[in-house]
Coordinates of C-alpha atoms and ligand atoms in Angstrom, one line a residue:
M1 CA -12.1 -43.2 16.2
T2 CA -12.8 -42.6 19.9
V3 CA -16.0 -44.9 20.9
S4 CA -18.4 -43.2 23.2
T5 CA -19.2 -44.8 26.9
N6 CA -22.5 -42.6 26.6
P7 CA -25.2 -45.3 25.3
D8 CA -27.4 -42.0 23.6
L9 CA -23.8 -41.1 21.7
A10 CA -23.3 -44.7 20.7
A11 CA -26.8 -45.1 19.2
L12 CA -26.5 -41.6 17.4
R13 CA -22.9 -43.3 15.8
W14 CA -24.4 -46.7 15.1
Y15 CA -27.3 -44.7 13.3
L16 CA -24.9 -42.8 11.5
D17 CA -22.6 -46.1 10.6
M18 CA -26.1 -47.7 9.3
G19 CA -26.4 -44.7 6.9
I20 CA -29.7 -43.0 9.0
D21 CA -27.9 -39.4 8.9
E22 CA -31.3 -37.3 9.1
A23 CA -34.2 -36.9 10.9
T24 CA -37.5 -36.7 9.2
G25 CA -40.2 -36.2 11.8
E26 CA -40.4 -34.2 15.1
V27 CA -41.5 -37.2 17.1
A28 CA -39.5 -40.6 17.2
A29 CA -41.9 -43.5 15.9
D30 CA -41.6 -46.7 17.5
W31 CA -41.5 -48.8 14.8
L32 CA -42.3 -51.9 17.1
A33 CA -45.4 -51.3 18.8
P34 CA -48.5 -52.5 17.7
K35 CA -50.3 -50.5 14.7
P36 CA -54.5 -50.2 14.5
T37 CA -55.2 -52.4 11.5
A38 CA -57.5 -51.1 8.4
T39 CA -60.3 -52.8 10.4
T40 CA -59.6 -51.1 14.0
A41 CA -58.4 -47.6 12.5
P42 CA -61.1 -44.5 13.0
A43 CA -61.8 -43.9 9.4
P44 CA -61.4 -40.2 8.4
A45 CA -64.2 -38.2 8.1
A46 CA -66.3 -38.1 4.9
G47 CA -64.4 -35.3 2.5
T48 CA -61.4 -35.0 4.9
A49 CA -57.9 -36.4 3.9
P50 CA -56.2 -38.5 6.6
A51 CA -53.9 -36.2 8.3
A52 CA -50.2 -36.1 7.4
V53 CA -47.0 -36.9 9.5
S54 CA -45.6 -33.8 11.1
G55 CA -42.6 -32.9 9.1
T56 CA -42.4 -35.9 6.7
A57 CA -42.4 -35.9 3.1
A58 CA -45.3 -37.0 1.4
P59 CA -45.2 -41.2 1.9
T60 CA -45.0 -43.1 -1.5
A61 CA -47.5 -45.9 -1.9
A62 CA -44.8 -48.3 -1.3
R63 CA -44.1 -46.5 2.2
T64 CA -47.8 -46.4 2.8
A65 CA -47.9 -50.3 2.1
A66 CA -45.4 -51.2 4.4
A67 CA -46.7 -49.3 7.2
Q68 CA -49.9 -51.3 6.7
T69 CA -48.1 -54.4 7.0
I70 CA -47.2 -53.7 10.5
L71 CA -49.6 -56.2 12.4
P72 CA -50.3 -57.0 16.6
P73 CA -47.9 -60.2 17.1
G74 CA -50.1 -63.0 16.3
A75 CA -52.3 -61.4 13.7
S76 CA -51.7 -63.1 10.7
P77 CA -52.0 -61.0 7.3
P78 CA -55.2 -60.4 5.5
A79 CA -55.2 -62.1 2.2
R80 CA -54.5 -59.5 -0.4
P81 CA -55.5 -59.4 -4.2
A82 CA -52.8 -60.5 -6.6
A83 CA -51.1 -57.1 -7.8
P84 CA -50.4 -56.7 -11.4
V85 CA -46.5 -56.5 -11.3
L86 CA -45.0 -55.3 -14.2
P87 CA -40.9 -56.2 -14.5
A88 CA -39.4 -52.9 -13.3
A89 CA -37.1 -52.7 -16.7
Q90 CA -40.3 -53.2 -19.1
D91 CA -42.1 -50.7 -17.2
A92 CA -39.2 -48.2 -17.1
Q93 CA -38.4 -48.5 -20.8
R94 CA -42.1 -48.1 -21.4
L95 CA -42.5 -44.8 -19.4
A96 CA -39.2 -43.5 -20.9
Q97 CA -39.9 -43.9 -24.4
A98 CA -43.1 -42.6 -23.9
A99 CA -41.9 -39.1 -22.9
R100 CA -41.8 -36.5 -25.6
S101 CA -40.3 -34.0 -23.3
L102 CA -38.3 -33.5 -20.3
A103 CA -41.4 -32.4 -18.3
E104 CA -43.0 -35.5 -19.6
L105 CA -39.9 -37.5 -18.5
E106 CA -39.9 -36.2 -15.3
D107 CA -43.4 -36.7 -14.4
A108 CA -42.8 -40.2 -15.7
L109 CA -40.2 -40.7 -12.9
R110 CA -42.4 -39.3 -10.6
A111 CA -44.8 -42.3 -11.4
F112 CA -42.5 -45.0 -11.5
D113 CA -42.3 -47.4 -8.5
G114 CA -39.7 -49.5 -10.0
C115 CA -36.9 -48.0 -8.2
G116 CA -36.7 -48.8 -4.6
L117 CA -34.5 -45.6 -4.1
K118 CA -37.7 -43.9 -4.0
Q119 CA -39.2 -45.3 -1.1
T120 CA -36.0 -43.5 1.0
A121 CA -35.4 -40.4 -0.5
T122 CA -37.1 -37.2 -0.3
N123 CA -36.8 -35.7 -3.4
L124 CA -36.7 -36.7 -7.2
V125 CA -33.1 -35.0 -8.4
F126 CA -34.0 -34.9 -12.3
G127 CA -31.8 -32.5 -13.3
D128 CA -30.6 -29.0 -13.9
G129 CA -29.0 -26.4 -15.9
N130 CA -29.5 -25.6 -19.4
P131 CA -31.4 -28.1 -21.3
Q132 CA -30.5 -26.3 -24.3
S133 CA -26.7 -26.7 -23.9
K134 CA -24.6 -28.4 -26.3
V135 CA -22.8 -30.1 -23.2
M136 CA -24.6 -32.4 -20.9
L137 CA -22.7 -33.8 -17.9
V138 CA -24.2 -37.3 -16.1
G139 CA -22.9 -38.3 -12.3
E140 CA -23.6 -41.1 -10.3
A141 CA -26.2 -40.5 -7.3
P142 CA -27.6 -37.8 -5.4
G143 CA -26.0 -37.3 -2.0
A144 CA -27.7 -35.6 0.8
D145 CA -27.9 -31.9 -0.3
E146 CA -29.0 -32.9 -3.5
D147 CA -31.7 -35.1 -1.9
R148 CA -32.7 -32.2 0.1
Q149 CA -32.8 -29.6 -2.6
G150 CA -34.2 -32.0 -5.5
K151 CA -31.4 -31.0 -7.5
P152 CA -27.8 -32.4 -8.7
F153 CA -24.5 -31.6 -8.0
V154 CA -25.4 -28.6 -5.1
G155 CA -23.1 -30.3 -2.5
V156 CA -19.5 -30.2 -2.0
S157 CA -18.5 -32.0 -4.9
G158 CA -21.2 -30.0 -6.8
Q159 CA -19.3 -26.6 -5.9
L160 CA -16.2 -28.0 -7.1
L161 CA -17.8 -29.2 -9.8
D162 CA -19.0 -26.0 -10.8
Q163 CA -15.8 -24.1 -10.0
M164 CA -13.7 -26.9 -12.3
L165 CA -16.3 -26.0 -15.3
G166 CA -16.1 -22.7 -14.6
F167 CA -12.3 -22.6 -15.5
I168 CA -13.2 -23.3 -18.9
G169 CA -16.3 -20.9 -19.0
L170 CA -19.0 -23.6 -18.3
T171 CA -21.9 -22.2 -15.9
R172 CA -25.5 -23.6 -15.0
E173 CA -26.5 -21.5 -17.3
T174 CA -24.3 -23.1 -20.0
F175 CA -24.6 -26.7 -19.3
Y176 CA -27.2 -29.3 -18.1
I177 CA -26.5 -32.0 -15.7
S178 CA -28.3 -34.7 -14.8
N179 CA -27.1 -38.6 -12.5
Q180 CA -27.7 -42.3 -13.6
V181 CA -30.0 -42.7 -10.7
Y182 CA -32.6 -40.1 -10.0
W183 CA -32.8 -40.7 -6.2
R184 CA -30.4 -40.6 -3.4
P185 CA -29.0 -44.4 -2.1
P186 CA -29.4 -44.2 1.9
G187 CA -26.8 -43.2 3.7
N188 CA -24.8 -42.2 0.2
R189 CA -24.1 -46.0 -0.4
K190 CA -23.8 -47.1 -4.2
P191 CA -26.7 -47.5 -6.1
T192 CA -27.1 -51.3 -6.3
D193 CA -27.4 -53.2 -10.0
A194 CA -30.9 -53.1 -10.1
E195 CA -31.5 -49.5 -9.1
V196 CA -28.9 -48.4 -12.1
A197 CA -30.7 -50.8 -14.3
A198 CA -34.3 -49.4 -13.1
C199 CA -33.3 -45.9 -13.7
Q200 CA -31.1 -46.5 -17.2
P201 CA -34.1 -46.2 -19.6
F202 CA -34.8 -42.7 -18.1
I203 CA -31.2 -41.5 -18.1
M204 CA -31.0 -42.8 -21.7
R205 CA -34.1 -40.9 -22.9
H206 CA -32.9 -37.9 -20.7
I207 CA -29.6 -37.8 -23.1
E208 CA -32.0 -38.4 -26.5
L209 CA -34.2 -35.3 -25.0
V210 CA -31.4 -32.8 -24.4
A211 CA -29.8 -33.8 -27.1
P212 CA -26.7 -32.7 -26.4
K213 CA -23.4 -32.4 -28.7
L214 CA -20.9 -33.4 -26.1
L215 CA -21.5 -36.2 -23.1
V216 CA -19.2 -36.0 -20.1
L217 CA -19.3 -39.0 -17.8
V218 CA -18.8 -38.0 -14.3
G219 CA -17.0 -40.6 -12.6
G220 CA -16.8 -44.4 -13.3
A221 CA -20.3 -45.2 -12.3
S222 CA -21.8 -43.6 -15.2
T223 CA -19.4 -44.5 -17.7
R224 CA -20.2 -48.4 -16.8
T225 CA -23.7 -48.0 -17.5
L226 CA -23.9 -45.7 -20.4
L227 CA -20.6 -46.9 -22.2
G228 CA -20.7 -50.2 -20.7
R229 CA -16.8 -49.9 -20.1
T230 CA -15.8 -51.5 -17.2
D231 CA -12.1 -50.6 -17.0
G232 CA -10.7 -48.1 -14.3
V233 CA -11.8 -44.5 -14.7
L234 CA -8.6 -43.8 -14.4
K235 CA -8.1 -45.5 -17.3
L236 CA -10.4 -44.4 -19.1
R237 CA -10.3 -40.3 -18.4
G238 CA -9.6 -38.2 -20.3
R239 CA -10.4 -40.2 -23.6
W240 CA -13.2 -39.6 -26.1
F241 CA -15.6 -42.4 -26.7
E242 CA -19.2 -42.4 -28.9
Y243 CA -22.8 -42.4 -27.2
A244 CA -25.0 -44.0 -29.2
S245 CA -28.5 -44.7 -28.3
P246 CA -31.7 -44.9 -30.6
G247 CA -33.3 -42.0 -30.6
L248 CA -30.5 -40.1 -31.0
S249 CA -29.6 -38.4 -34.8
G250 CA -26.0 -40.2 -34.3
P251 CA -23.2 -41.1 -32.1
I252 CA -22.1 -38.3 -29.3
P253 CA -18.8 -38.1 -28.1
A254 CA -18.2 -38.7 -24.7
M255 CA -15.5 -37.9 -22.4
V256 CA -14.7 -39.2 -19.1
L257 CA -14.2 -36.8 -15.9
L258 CA -12.7 -37.5 -12.8
H259 CA -15.6 -37.6 -10.3
P260 CA -15.0 -34.4 -8.2
A261 CA -15.6 -36.8 -4.8
F262 CA -12.6 -38.7 -5.8
L263 CA -10.5 -35.8 -6.2
L264 CA -11.7 -34.2 -2.9
R265 CA -10.2 -37.4 -1.7
T266 CA -6.8 -37.6 -4.1
P267 CA -6.1 -33.9 -5.1
A268 CA -2.8 -35.0 -6.6
Y269 CA -5.3 -36.0 -10.2
K270 CA -6.0 -32.0 -10.2
R271 CA -3.3 -31.5 -13.0
E272 CA -5.3 -35.1 -15.1
V273 CA -8.9 -33.3 -14.6
W274 CA -7.4 -29.7 -15.9
R275 CA -6.1 -31.3 -18.8
D276 CA -9.1 -32.9 -19.5
L277 CA -11.3 -30.0 -19.1
L278 CA -9.2 -28.5 -21.6
T279 CA -9.9 -31.3 -23.9
V280 CA -13.9 -30.8 -23.8
K281 CA -13.2 -27.1 -24.1
Q282 CA -11.1 -27.6 -27.2
R283 CA -14.0 -29.5 -28.7
L284 CA -16.8 -27.5 -27.7
D285 CA -14.7 -24.5 -29.5
L286 CA -15.0 -26.8 -32.9
L287 CA -18.8 -26.6 -32.1
Q288 CA -19.4 -22.9 -31.7
Ligands
LIG301 N1 -22.6 -37.2 -6.8 C1 -23.1 -37.2 -7.9 O1 -22.6 -38.2 -8.5 N2 -23.9 -36.7 -8.1 C2 -24.2 -35.8 -7.3 O2 -25.9 -35.2 -7.8 C3 -24.1 -35.1 -6.3 C4 -22.8 -36.0 -5.7

């Protein structure tokens, strides 16, 4: 990598390295400038909504709360009423279990504030494809393209995955796809254990509501979350496991597939993926 001596370019490079790879507004915000506090800010005229910042996504409650905590130097924070804090996992479990349909589950996720990823994401990335399908795939986490479009696997690795599944006759009309977490981790970092745990009841309920006949776990991350298998993905790929959860009528055969992003970096594994896809097809054919 060449190190730029232009300070503007060096700053941009630093932003990229920190995972800041998108502008969220037309005008740069000076987050260090003193902000008007609730007592000094002009109140919106009665009956009008506060003006939205141009070009930004609707602020989440957490973003709004964070913005309100910026105070002029020396000012002490106002006393706050203690917020009732539910442990995120308990809240997630309750919300997910209450959902009786995919639409209700999606609404529950939109209302859920227990996963920090939501604060930096633009869109919820829920699922795509045919929810009546016999095959459901679960990947790791949305990336930048998915975050922009609100759909899983629409970026470069998604296009490769579509191509791979096309080889065995599957399209988005005949498979259903989601991820183990529903918002993009900033800078495409790996989701933390806490973020994965917060979303886990939702993806488990998601699988129960789709009730596929076959589950394909795309990559090691969703394999660890849903099967609890910690061996390397190269050891697990191509093998059938059983996935079970209380809301399913019985265990579902689950296959571990190498992640297309891994394949893009390591094309030498194409042969293994091809073999694994044929195994999925054989099993699917038995279900027809
Ligand atoms: N990788 C994933 O695991 N999921 C996506 O949605 C996109 C890329």
